[in-house]
Amino acid sequence: MQSQTTTAAATLRPQFLAVGAPARRIAFLRRPAVNAALPGLVWLGGFMSDMRATKASFLDDHAAKTGRGFLRFDYSGHGESEGRFEDGTIGAWLEESLAVIRAESRGPQILVGSSMGGWLALLCAQALAASGEAQRLAGLILIAPAADMTERLIFDQLSPQLRRDLEKNGRCFLPSAYSASPYPITRTLIEEGRKHLILDATVRTHCPIHVLQGMNDSDVPWTYATRLVEHLAGDPVVLTLVKDAEHRFSRPSDLALLAQAVESLIETPAQGELTFE
């Protein structure tokens, strides 16, 4: 049975923020903070996910119980935001993420990024630091972070035939484990994504990070998370590996770990700490 908080959230009508040129109407839901002393939470969802999915709804419940503010939104072409999914790029979704964070959050925030959202959270942290806004971030929680996914987890894995389709038609289609319909990958997504690759250099976020990773994840291998941690030099990082967790990371036990990560993040972790569940 859904909690009353989650059920009520499902009936909420989103607000919209115009981002970019031409403007894209980005749908968002915002829970005001009750306890302003606690950092707020910002949800960055995964590829083809939306702001009302399981983990985002769980965090909304958790924010309600703890008095934290909570902000979630849909990228263009996702959920309730405007646009076609096939027109989306990492750069456009990064622009939208930064615009929503800047316009609709107050005080330090914890960015919680899942899969592609983990990559976008890292890019947001870099962009905020570069613009002198590092104080906006209290930390990052990255769930199966798919940094550089367009290149390393998509393009590098394409068969010769799919690469020919991508070159000839400007798109190809990949099967999805979460939908009966395949999802489109565009040449523009791949080529534009190359402007945002981060795993060829040191990654600085200027805040503490907690990575949650399932070792039974067939979409983002757990070794990918350890590789990311190696690049997070200079920032305190905790990596929690959950042996039987899959990519969704949405079982009650997984969600309990997510809540624990939120509440413990401000306690500065030891550099490179590694835990197993």
XYZ file of C-alpha atoms in Angstrom:
277
model
C 0.000 0.000 0.000
C 1.291 3.475 -0.856
C 1.769 5.914 1.992
C -0.629 8.837 2.219
C 2.269 11.166 1.389
C 3.138 9.320 -1.816
C -0.503 9.073 -2.861
C -0.970 12.792 -2.301
C 2.216 13.583 -4.260
C 0.904 11.597 -7.221
C -2.065 13.977 -7.440
C 0.063 17.132 -7.324
C 0.065 19.237 -10.444
C 3.550 20.295 -11.491
C 4.798 23.814 -11.903
C 6.807 24.763 -14.965
C 10.028 26.655 -15.588
C 10.966 27.933 -19.043
C 14.563 27.016 -19.882
C 16.750 27.683 -22.912
C 16.211 29.146 -26.356
C 13.884 28.132 -27.796
C 12.279 27.788 -24.367
C 11.415 24.347 -23.027
C 8.779 24.115 -20.281
C 10.325 21.946 -17.566
C 7.902 20.357 -15.103
C 8.901 20.279 -11.451
C 7.474 19.446 -8.027
C 8.769 21.205 -4.930
C 8.257 20.378 -1.264
C 9.094 23.401 0.922
C 11.507 22.860 3.797
C 10.098 22.714 7.314
C 13.520 22.436 8.942
C 15.682 25.022 7.206
C 18.746 23.807 9.112
C 18.809 20.615 7.045
C 20.134 20.604 3.463
C 17.412 20.133 0.888
C 17.274 17.296 -1.627
C 17.251 17.593 -5.413
C 16.403 14.528 -7.499
C 18.069 13.956 -10.880
C 16.465 10.982 -12.571
C 17.796 8.495 -15.049
C 17.556 8.043 -18.800
C 13.865 7.824 -19.795
C 12.767 7.956 -16.151
C 10.526 10.579 -14.537
C 10.107 12.503 -11.304
C 7.243 10.335 -10.005
C 9.197 7.064 -10.161
C 9.833 4.867 -7.117
C 13.056 6.356 -5.726
C 11.913 9.949 -6.243
C 8.600 9.224 -4.519
C 10.436 7.530 -1.654
C 12.634 10.596 -1.209
C 9.560 12.800 -1.150
C 8.181 10.680 1.700
C 11.531 10.865 3.485
C 11.704 14.638 3.057
C 8.195 14.983 4.509
C 9.183 12.936 7.572
C 12.437 14.785 8.206
C 11.363 18.317 7.322
C 13.751 18.660 4.402
C 12.917 20.521 1.253
C 12.682 18.345 -1.848
C 12.852 19.363 -5.497
C 12.323 16.998 -8.424
C 11.785 17.630 -12.124
C 11.576 16.014 -15.532
C 14.151 16.669 -18.238
C 12.775 17.784 -21.596
C 11.301 14.818 -23.444
C 10.714 13.022 -20.142
C 7.629 12.716 -17.974
C 5.542 15.879 -17.868
C 8.046 18.275 -19.418
C 7.787 19.552 -22.965
C 9.812 18.277 -25.873
C 10.582 15.079 -27.732
C 12.878 12.573 -26.117
C 14.798 12.170 -29.389
C 15.693 15.874 -29.386
C 17.366 15.626 -25.985
C 21.101 15.824 -25.306
C 23.278 15.714 -22.208
C 24.001 19.417 -22.657
C 20.306 20.332 -22.809
C 19.480 18.205 -19.762
C 22.419 19.738 -17.885
C 21.195 23.230 -18.752
C 17.738 22.327 -17.440
C 19.127 20.772 -14.270
C 21.187 23.847 -13.427
C 18.289 26.190 -14.221
C 15.888 24.349 -11.924
C 18.440 24.080 -9.097
C 19.261 27.787 -9.311
C 15.696 29.015 -9.635
C 13.790 26.668 -7.353
C 16.105 25.691 -4.473
C 17.244 27.722 -1.492
C 20.259 27.051 0.684
C 22.630 24.071 0.470
C 21.307 21.047 -1.403
C 22.145 17.360 -1.675
C 21.924 16.273 -5.298
C 20.662 12.693 -5.581
C 21.392 11.364 -9.060
C 20.382 7.971 -10.400
C 22.159 6.389 -13.386
C 22.367 9.173 -16.010
C 21.268 11.519 -13.231
C 24.493 10.637 -11.422
C 26.493 11.911 -14.395
C 24.382 15.063 -14.504
C 24.848 15.576 -10.747
C 28.632 15.458 -11.216
C 28.410 17.894 -14.142
C 26.191 20.210 -12.074
C 28.711 20.156 -9.229
C 31.519 21.082 -11.614
C 29.468 23.867 -13.203
C 28.413 25.332 -9.850
C 31.984 25.321 -8.592
C 33.197 26.972 -11.790
C 30.656 29.778 -11.355
C 31.522 30.363 -7.690
C 28.397 28.617 -6.394
C 29.984 25.614 -4.684
C 28.213 26.619 -1.468
C 24.927 25.539 -3.059
C 25.942 21.894 -2.603
C 25.999 19.999 0.690
C 26.891 16.766 -1.091
C 26.097 14.230 -3.785
C 24.434 10.826 -3.542
C 25.000 8.845 -6.730
C 23.010 5.669 -7.388
C 24.656 3.466 -10.045
C 26.182 6.609 -11.595
C 26.461 6.308 -15.360
C 29.147 8.904 -15.995
C 30.075 9.201 -19.687
C 27.260 6.737 -20.469
C 26.625 7.948 -24.023
C 30.164 6.974 -25.014
C 31.212 4.123 -22.744
C 27.923 2.398 -21.930
C 26.084 3.016 -25.203
C 28.279 3.816 -28.207
C 31.176 1.542 -27.259
C 28.705 -1.344 -26.822
C 26.889 -0.951 -30.148
C 27.127 -3.763 -32.674
C 28.549 -2.961 -36.136
C 25.007 -3.042 -37.553
C 23.685 -0.574 -34.983
C 26.625 1.736 -35.647
C 25.780 1.634 -39.360
C 22.145 2.451 -38.532
C 23.287 5.348 -36.375
C 25.516 6.733 -39.137
C 23.058 6.209 -41.979
C 19.753 7.098 -40.294
C 20.888 9.357 -37.472
C 19.441 6.961 -34.929
C 19.263 3.368 -33.848
C 17.025 1.493 -31.435
C 18.086 -0.464 -28.368
C 15.954 -2.976 -26.437
C 14.894 -1.903 -22.970
C 14.682 -4.137 -19.910
C 12.070 -1.756 -18.499
C 9.724 -1.317 -21.466
C 8.239 -3.401 -24.262
C 9.322 -0.730 -26.734
C 12.943 -0.160 -27.724
C 14.337 3.269 -27.031
C 15.925 5.505 -29.645
C 19.558 6.548 -29.552
C 20.393 9.477 -31.806
C 23.689 10.399 -33.373
C 23.226 13.867 -31.888
C 22.963 12.403 -28.377
C 26.243 10.531 -28.854
C 28.166 13.335 -30.518
C 26.977 16.076 -28.158
C 27.652 13.809 -25.175
C 31.349 13.835 -26.069
C 31.505 17.469 -24.920
C 30.720 16.362 -21.364
C 32.937 13.308 -20.809
C 34.648 13.400 -17.412
C 36.366 10.054 -16.845
C 39.559 10.934 -18.677
C 40.640 13.328 -15.923
C 40.309 14.036 -12.214
C 36.747 14.893 -11.181
C 36.275 17.545 -8.470
C 32.903 18.223 -6.854
C 34.084 20.196 -3.779
C 31.622 18.306 -1.574
C 31.230 14.870 0.060
C 29.927 12.032 -2.108
C 28.215 8.727 -1.338
C 27.979 6.214 -4.178
C 25.406 3.402 -3.921
C 25.983 0.582 -6.382
C 24.412 -2.837 -6.921
C 26.799 -5.614 -7.831
C 24.012 -7.380 -9.753
C 23.527 -4.342 -12.016
C 23.483 -5.358 -15.690
C 23.223 -1.759 -16.972
C 26.035 -0.080 -15.023
C 28.611 -2.675 -13.895
C 29.817 -2.276 -10.315
C 33.382 -1.985 -11.565
C 32.276 1.191 -13.333
C 31.516 2.738 -9.925
C 34.961 1.842 -8.596
C 36.501 3.441 -11.669
C 34.564 6.635 -10.972
C 35.734 6.677 -7.356
C 39.330 6.495 -8.581
C 38.725 9.741 -10.485
C 37.114 11.546 -7.523
C 40.453 12.604 -6.091
C 40.380 15.400 -3.544
C 36.778 14.886 -2.387
C 35.613 12.614 0.466
C 33.864 9.566 -0.983
C 31.992 6.585 0.438
C 31.255 3.692 -1.922
C 28.626 1.193 -0.788
C 28.424 -1.995 -2.845
C 25.254 -4.054 -2.432
C 25.946 -7.585 -3.606
C 22.441 -8.575 -4.778
C 21.063 -5.164 -5.811
C 20.102 -4.516 -9.435
C 20.086 -1.305 -11.438
C 16.712 -0.102 -10.221
C 17.948 -0.067 -6.602
C 14.333 0.168 -5.466
C 13.777 -2.724 -3.055
C 12.835 -1.724 0.512
C 16.350 -2.612 1.674
C 17.872 -0.486 -1.111
C 15.648 2.471 -0.261
C 16.579 2.139 3.405
C 20.245 2.485 2.387
C 19.338 5.558 0.344
C 17.673 7.182 3.371
C 20.675 6.276 5.506
C 23.001 7.870 2.945
C 20.967 11.087 3.024
C 21.094 11.346 6.800
C 24.779 10.444 7.136
C 26.187 12.475 4.253
C 26.894 15.594 6.269
C 29.080 13.538 8.590
C 32.254 13.889 6.549
C 33.307 10.392 5.446
C 36.831 9.106 5.401
C 38.560 9.573 2.069
C 37.821 6.595 -0.166
C 35.851 4.634 2.434
C 34.444 1.351 1.034
C 31.534 -0.556 2.515
C 29.772 -3.755 1.506
C 26.123 -4.708 2.106
